[in-house]
Each structure stands twice: as C-alpha cells, then as structure tokens.
Tab-separated table of C-alpha atoms in Angstrom:
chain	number	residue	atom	x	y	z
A	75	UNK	CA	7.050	21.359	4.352
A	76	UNK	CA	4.269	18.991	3.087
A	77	UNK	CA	3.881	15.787	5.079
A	78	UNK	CA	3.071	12.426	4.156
A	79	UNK	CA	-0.300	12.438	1.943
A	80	UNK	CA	-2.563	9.886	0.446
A	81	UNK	CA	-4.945	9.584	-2.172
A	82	UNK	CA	-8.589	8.729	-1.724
A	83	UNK	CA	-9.150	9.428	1.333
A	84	UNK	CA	-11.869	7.229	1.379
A	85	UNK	CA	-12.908	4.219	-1.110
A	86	UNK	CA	-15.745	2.291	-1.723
A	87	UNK	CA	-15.553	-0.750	-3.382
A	88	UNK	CA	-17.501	-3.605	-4.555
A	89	UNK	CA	-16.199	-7.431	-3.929
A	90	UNK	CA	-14.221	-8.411	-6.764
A	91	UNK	CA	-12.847	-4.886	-8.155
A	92	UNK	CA	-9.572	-4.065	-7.990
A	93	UNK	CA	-8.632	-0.871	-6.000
A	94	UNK	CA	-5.425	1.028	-5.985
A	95	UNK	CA	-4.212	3.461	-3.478
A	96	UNK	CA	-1.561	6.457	-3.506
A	97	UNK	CA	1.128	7.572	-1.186
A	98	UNK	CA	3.168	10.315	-1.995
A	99	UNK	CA	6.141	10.695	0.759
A	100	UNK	CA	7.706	13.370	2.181
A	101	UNK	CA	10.345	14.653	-0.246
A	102	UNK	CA	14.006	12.784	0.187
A	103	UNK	CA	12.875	10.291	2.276
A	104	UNK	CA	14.232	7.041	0.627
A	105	UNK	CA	12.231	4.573	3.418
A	106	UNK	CA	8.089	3.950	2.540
A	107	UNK	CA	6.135	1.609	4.795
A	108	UNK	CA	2.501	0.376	4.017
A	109	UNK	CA	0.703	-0.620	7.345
A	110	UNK	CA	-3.158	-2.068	7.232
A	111	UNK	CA	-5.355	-0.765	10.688
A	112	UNK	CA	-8.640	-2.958	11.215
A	113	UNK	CA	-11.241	-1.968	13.479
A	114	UNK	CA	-9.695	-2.268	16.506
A	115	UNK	CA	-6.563	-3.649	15.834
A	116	UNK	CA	-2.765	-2.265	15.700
A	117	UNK	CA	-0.903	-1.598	12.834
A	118	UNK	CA	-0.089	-4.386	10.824
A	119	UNK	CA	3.069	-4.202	8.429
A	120	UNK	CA	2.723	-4.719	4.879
A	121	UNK	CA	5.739	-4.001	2.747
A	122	UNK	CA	8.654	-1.739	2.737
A	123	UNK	CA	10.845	0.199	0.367
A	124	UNK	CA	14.242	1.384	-0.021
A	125	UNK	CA	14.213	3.711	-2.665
A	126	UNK	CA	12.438	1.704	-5.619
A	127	UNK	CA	13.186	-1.634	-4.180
A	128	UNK	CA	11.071	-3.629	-1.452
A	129	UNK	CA	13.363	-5.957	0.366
A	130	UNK	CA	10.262	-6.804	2.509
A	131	UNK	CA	7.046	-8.439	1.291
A	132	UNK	CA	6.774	-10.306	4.073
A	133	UNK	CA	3.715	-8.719	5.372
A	134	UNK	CA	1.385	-8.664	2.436
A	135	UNK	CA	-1.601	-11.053	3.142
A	136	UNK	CA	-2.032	-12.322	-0.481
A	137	UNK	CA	-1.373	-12.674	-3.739
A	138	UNK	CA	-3.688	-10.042	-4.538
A	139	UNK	CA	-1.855	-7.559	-2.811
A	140	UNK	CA	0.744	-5.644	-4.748
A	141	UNK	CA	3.044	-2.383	-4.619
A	142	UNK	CA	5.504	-0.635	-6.288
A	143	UNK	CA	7.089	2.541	-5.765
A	144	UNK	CA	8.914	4.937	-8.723
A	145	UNK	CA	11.317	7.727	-9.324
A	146	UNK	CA	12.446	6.907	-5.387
A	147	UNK	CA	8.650	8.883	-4.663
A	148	UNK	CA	5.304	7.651	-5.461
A	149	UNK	CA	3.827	4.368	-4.014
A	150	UNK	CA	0.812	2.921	-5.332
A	151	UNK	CA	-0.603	-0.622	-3.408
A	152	UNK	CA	-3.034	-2.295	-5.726
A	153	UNK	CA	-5.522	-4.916	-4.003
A	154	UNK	CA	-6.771	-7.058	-7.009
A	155	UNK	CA	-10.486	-8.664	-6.314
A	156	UNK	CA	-11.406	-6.649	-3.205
A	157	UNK	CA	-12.924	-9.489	-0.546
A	158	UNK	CA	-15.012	-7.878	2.514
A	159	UNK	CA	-11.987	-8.691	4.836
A	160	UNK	CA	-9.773	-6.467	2.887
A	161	UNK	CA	-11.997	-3.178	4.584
A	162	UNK	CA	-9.372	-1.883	6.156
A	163	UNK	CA	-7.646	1.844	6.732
A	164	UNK	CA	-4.195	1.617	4.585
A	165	UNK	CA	-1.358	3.966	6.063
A	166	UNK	CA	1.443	4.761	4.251
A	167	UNK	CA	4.589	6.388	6.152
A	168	UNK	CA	8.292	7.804	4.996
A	169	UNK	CA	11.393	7.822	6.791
A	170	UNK	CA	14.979	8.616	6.389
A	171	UNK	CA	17.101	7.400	6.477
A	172	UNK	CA	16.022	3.078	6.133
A	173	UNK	CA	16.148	2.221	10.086
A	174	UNK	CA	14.618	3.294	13.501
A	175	UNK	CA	14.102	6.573	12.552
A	176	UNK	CA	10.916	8.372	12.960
A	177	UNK	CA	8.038	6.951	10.516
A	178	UNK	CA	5.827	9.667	9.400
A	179	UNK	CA	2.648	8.676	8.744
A	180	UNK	CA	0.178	10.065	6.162
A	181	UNK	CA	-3.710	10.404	7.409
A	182	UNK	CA	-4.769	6.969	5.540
A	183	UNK	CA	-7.597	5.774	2.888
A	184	UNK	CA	-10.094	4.334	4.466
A	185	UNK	CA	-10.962	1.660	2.093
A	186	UNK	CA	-14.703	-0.325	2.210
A	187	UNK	CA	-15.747	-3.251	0.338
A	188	UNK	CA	-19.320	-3.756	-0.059
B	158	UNK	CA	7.800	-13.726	19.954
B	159	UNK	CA	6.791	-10.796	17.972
B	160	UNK	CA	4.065	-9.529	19.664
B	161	UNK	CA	3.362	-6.291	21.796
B	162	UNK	CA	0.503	-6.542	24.273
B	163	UNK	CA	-0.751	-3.565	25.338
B	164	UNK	CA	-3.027	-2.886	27.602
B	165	UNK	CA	-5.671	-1.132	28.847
B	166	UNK	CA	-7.847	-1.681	25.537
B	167	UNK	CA	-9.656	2.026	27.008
B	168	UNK	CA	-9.263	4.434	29.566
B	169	UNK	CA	-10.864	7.059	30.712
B	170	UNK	CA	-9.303	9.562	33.006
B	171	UNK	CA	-10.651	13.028	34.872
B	172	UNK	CA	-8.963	16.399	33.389
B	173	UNK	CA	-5.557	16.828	36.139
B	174	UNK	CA	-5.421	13.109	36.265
B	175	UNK	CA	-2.726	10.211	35.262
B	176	UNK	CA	-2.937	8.521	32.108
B	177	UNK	CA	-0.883	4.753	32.340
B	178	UNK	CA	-0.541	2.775	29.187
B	179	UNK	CA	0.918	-0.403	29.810
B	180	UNK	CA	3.056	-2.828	26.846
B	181	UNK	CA	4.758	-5.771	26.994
B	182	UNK	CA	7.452	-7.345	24.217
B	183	UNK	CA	9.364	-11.132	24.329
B	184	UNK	CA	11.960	-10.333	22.004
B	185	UNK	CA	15.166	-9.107	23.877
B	186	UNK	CA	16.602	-7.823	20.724
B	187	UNK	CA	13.813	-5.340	20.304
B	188	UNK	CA	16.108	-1.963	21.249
B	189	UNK	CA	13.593	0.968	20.600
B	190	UNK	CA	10.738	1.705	21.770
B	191	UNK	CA	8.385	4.798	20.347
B	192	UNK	CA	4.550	6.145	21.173
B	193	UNK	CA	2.524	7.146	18.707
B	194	UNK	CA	-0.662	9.068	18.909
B	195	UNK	CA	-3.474	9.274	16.398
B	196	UNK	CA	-6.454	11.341	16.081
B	197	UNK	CA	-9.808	10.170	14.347
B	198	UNK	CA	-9.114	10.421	11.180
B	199	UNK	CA	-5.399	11.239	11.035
B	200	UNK	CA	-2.396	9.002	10.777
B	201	UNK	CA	-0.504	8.009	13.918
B	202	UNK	CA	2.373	10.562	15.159
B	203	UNK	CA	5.624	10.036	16.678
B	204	UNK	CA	4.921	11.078	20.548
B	205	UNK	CA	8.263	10.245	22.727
B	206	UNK	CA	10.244	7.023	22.547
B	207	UNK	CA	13.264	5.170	24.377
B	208	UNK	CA	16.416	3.156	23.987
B	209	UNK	CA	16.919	0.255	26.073
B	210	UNK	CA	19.737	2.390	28.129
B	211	UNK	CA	17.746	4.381	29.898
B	212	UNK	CA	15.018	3.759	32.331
B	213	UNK	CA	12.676	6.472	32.177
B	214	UNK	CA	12.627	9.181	29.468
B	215	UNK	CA	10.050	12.631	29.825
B	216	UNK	CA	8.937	15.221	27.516
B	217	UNK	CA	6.837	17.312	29.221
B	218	UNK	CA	3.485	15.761	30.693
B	219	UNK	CA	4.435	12.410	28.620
B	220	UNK	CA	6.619	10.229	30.210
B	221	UNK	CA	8.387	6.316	29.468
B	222	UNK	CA	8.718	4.208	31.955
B	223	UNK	CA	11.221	0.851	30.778
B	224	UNK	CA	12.021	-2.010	32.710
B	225	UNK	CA	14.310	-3.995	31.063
B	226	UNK	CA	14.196	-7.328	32.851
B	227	UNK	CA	10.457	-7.303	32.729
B	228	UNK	CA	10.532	-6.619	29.219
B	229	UNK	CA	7.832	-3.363	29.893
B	230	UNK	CA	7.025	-0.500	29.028
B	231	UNK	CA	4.287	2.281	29.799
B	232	UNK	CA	3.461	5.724	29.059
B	233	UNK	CA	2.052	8.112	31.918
B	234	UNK	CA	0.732	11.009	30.915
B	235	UNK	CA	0.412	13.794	33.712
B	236	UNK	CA	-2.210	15.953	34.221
B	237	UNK	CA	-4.441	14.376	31.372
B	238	UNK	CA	-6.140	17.097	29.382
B	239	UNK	CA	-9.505	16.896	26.715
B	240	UNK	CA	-6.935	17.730	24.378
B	241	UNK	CA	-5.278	14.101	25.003
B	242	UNK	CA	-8.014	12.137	24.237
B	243	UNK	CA	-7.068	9.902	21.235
B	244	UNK	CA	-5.658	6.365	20.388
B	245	UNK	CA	-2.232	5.599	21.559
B	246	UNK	CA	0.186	2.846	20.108
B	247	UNK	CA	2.964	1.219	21.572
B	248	UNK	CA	5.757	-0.241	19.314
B	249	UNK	CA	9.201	-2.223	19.487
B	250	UNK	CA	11.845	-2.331	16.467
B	251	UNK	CA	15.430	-4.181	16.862
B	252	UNK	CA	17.518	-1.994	14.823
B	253	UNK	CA	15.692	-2.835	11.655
B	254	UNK	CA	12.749	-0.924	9.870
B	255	UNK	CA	9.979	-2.772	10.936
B	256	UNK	CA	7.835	-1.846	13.891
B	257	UNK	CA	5.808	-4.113	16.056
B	258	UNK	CA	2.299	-2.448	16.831
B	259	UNK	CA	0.533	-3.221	20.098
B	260	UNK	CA	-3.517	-2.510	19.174
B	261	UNK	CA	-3.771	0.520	20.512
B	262	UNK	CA	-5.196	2.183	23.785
B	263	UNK	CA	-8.162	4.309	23.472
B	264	UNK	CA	-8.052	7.304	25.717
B	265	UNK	CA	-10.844	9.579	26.564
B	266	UNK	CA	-9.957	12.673	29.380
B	267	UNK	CA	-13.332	13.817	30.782
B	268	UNK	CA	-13.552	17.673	30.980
C-alpha cells in the first residue's frame, strides 16, 4: 500500500510569506507527527495528532507555526512569515495505533527561505 | 533530562567491517528504544529497536546492544556493506508518542 507522502517536495520561499505544507498518512492510521530536521541536527518534535485533535503543541517553535489535520487524514502545517531560521526539512509520520508503535515517516519538504 | 547523545557524529568503516553507534538517555522512564535509518533524500525508517527487558536484540547484520544501568545503547552493524551507508538515528520514548531524537550518525562504508 501507499506510504506516508508529502507535498512539495521542495519549497522556496521568500522571508515574510507564508508557506503551507501537506502530509497525507497512511490510510487508518489515527496517530500524525510533524518533526523539523536542520542541517545537522536530529529530529525535533513539533505537534501530534490523534485523529483530528492535537493534544501536543508543545513542540511548535512559534506563534507562527500552525497545523491542523481533517476527516482523521490530511495534515497541513502552515508557517506564517517565513524567517531564514525556519529553512528546515519538515517530516511528517503516521502511526497506529497513538503510542510506541512504529512511526512511518514520509520523504519530507525541504523547505528554503531566501 | 530529555536528551539523547549520540555519538560518533561520522564514521567511516571498510566493506566486512563493524559499524558501532553509540547513545546515551537520563530519563529512566524512557522504555523503548528504536533505530532509524534515512537515505538522502528519504524520510527516516524504522531499522530494529528494544525494550528495556532485554539486553541485546539482532536482526540480521544489525544488532542492539542495552545496558540498563548505564543508561546506553548502540547499534553494531556486522559486516558493513556500501549499501549501509546513510544517516542513522537513535531514539527513546516512555510509553507515550513522542520520540527523543539523538542528531544522527553519518555512516559512509568504503567499497
């Protein structure tokens, strides 16, 4: 079956625009995760759902940053007023059920700010 | 109390030889331990990982090492191939959701 997949792949961006980026999960899995990857860093959490809900923001660096998911599937994270720092690769990865089961991970957008 | 050092940063290892990943946690209630492995451009992928319960878990060439009361763990890799060569993560969850990263260990196998 289809895996994890994300949509761009890649984005350029100017400072200030606001950018949003897809994840579409693999089917029936209830659990999405959005992780940020700098240049040679790990992956750092940014929000998770449970179906619609997210009962964890905690990771989201700003304000700017915002996500929702709908119909239990698609995830879109929206960064409003793109700053240089925010160049980043954006994973998005599915799970279920919610807990320590195997995350699958889509390939990413790689997202630049100019 | 988060955190997951790993370490080396990079390695590079002959074709036949040993890969060793090393990681390191602080929180005791952290209770699972995966690998990942990601290719350039692809998304990381689920490569073996342990339960506190066990000591030493293998799937073929890749192998976990745990020691509890060190609070370590490390990934060998046996007979390293080209094929190998890619990023590898460490991570700890503790029965929740959320996974603690360690930044990744760049591996390149020499043909």
């Amino acid at each position: 079956g289809a895996g994890v997949s994300q949509s761009p792949s890649n984005k350029v961006t100017e400072k200030g625009k606001d950018v949003e980026l897809r994840c579409d999960p693999i089917s029936g899995h209830t659990a999405l995760y959005w992780y940020r990857q700098s240049l040679g860093q790990g992956l750092e959490f940014l929000i998770y759902f449970q179906g619609n809900s997210a009962p964890d923001k905690s990771g989201l660096p700003s304000d700017r940053f915002s996500a929702e998911r709908t119909g239990g599937s698609v995830s879109t994270l929206t960064i409003q007023r793109t700053q240089q720092e925010d160049s980043a690769v954006y994973l998005c990865a599915s799970s279920f059920p919610v807990g320590l089961e195997t995350q699958y991970f889509g390939p990413g957008t790689r997202l630049l700010v100019l | 109390q988060q955190q997951v050092k790993q370490s080396p940063q990079s390695l590079i290892v002959q074709k036949g030889g040993i890969s060793i990943i090393n990681c390191a946690y602080e929180n005791t209630a952290f209770d699972y331990f995966p690998w990942y492995q990601q290719f350039p451009g692809k998304g990381p992928a689920l490569l073996i990982a342990i339960r506190p319960d066990v000591s030493e878990k293998k799937e073929g060439r890749f192998t976990i090492s745990f020691n509890k009361s060190a609070k370590q763990f490390s990934l060998h890799i046996m007979d390293s191939q080209p094929g190998d060569s890619a990023t590898y993560f460490c991570a700890a969850g503790s029965g929740t959701y959320k996974y603690i990263f360690g930044t990744g260990t760049r591996l390149k196998v020499l043909a």
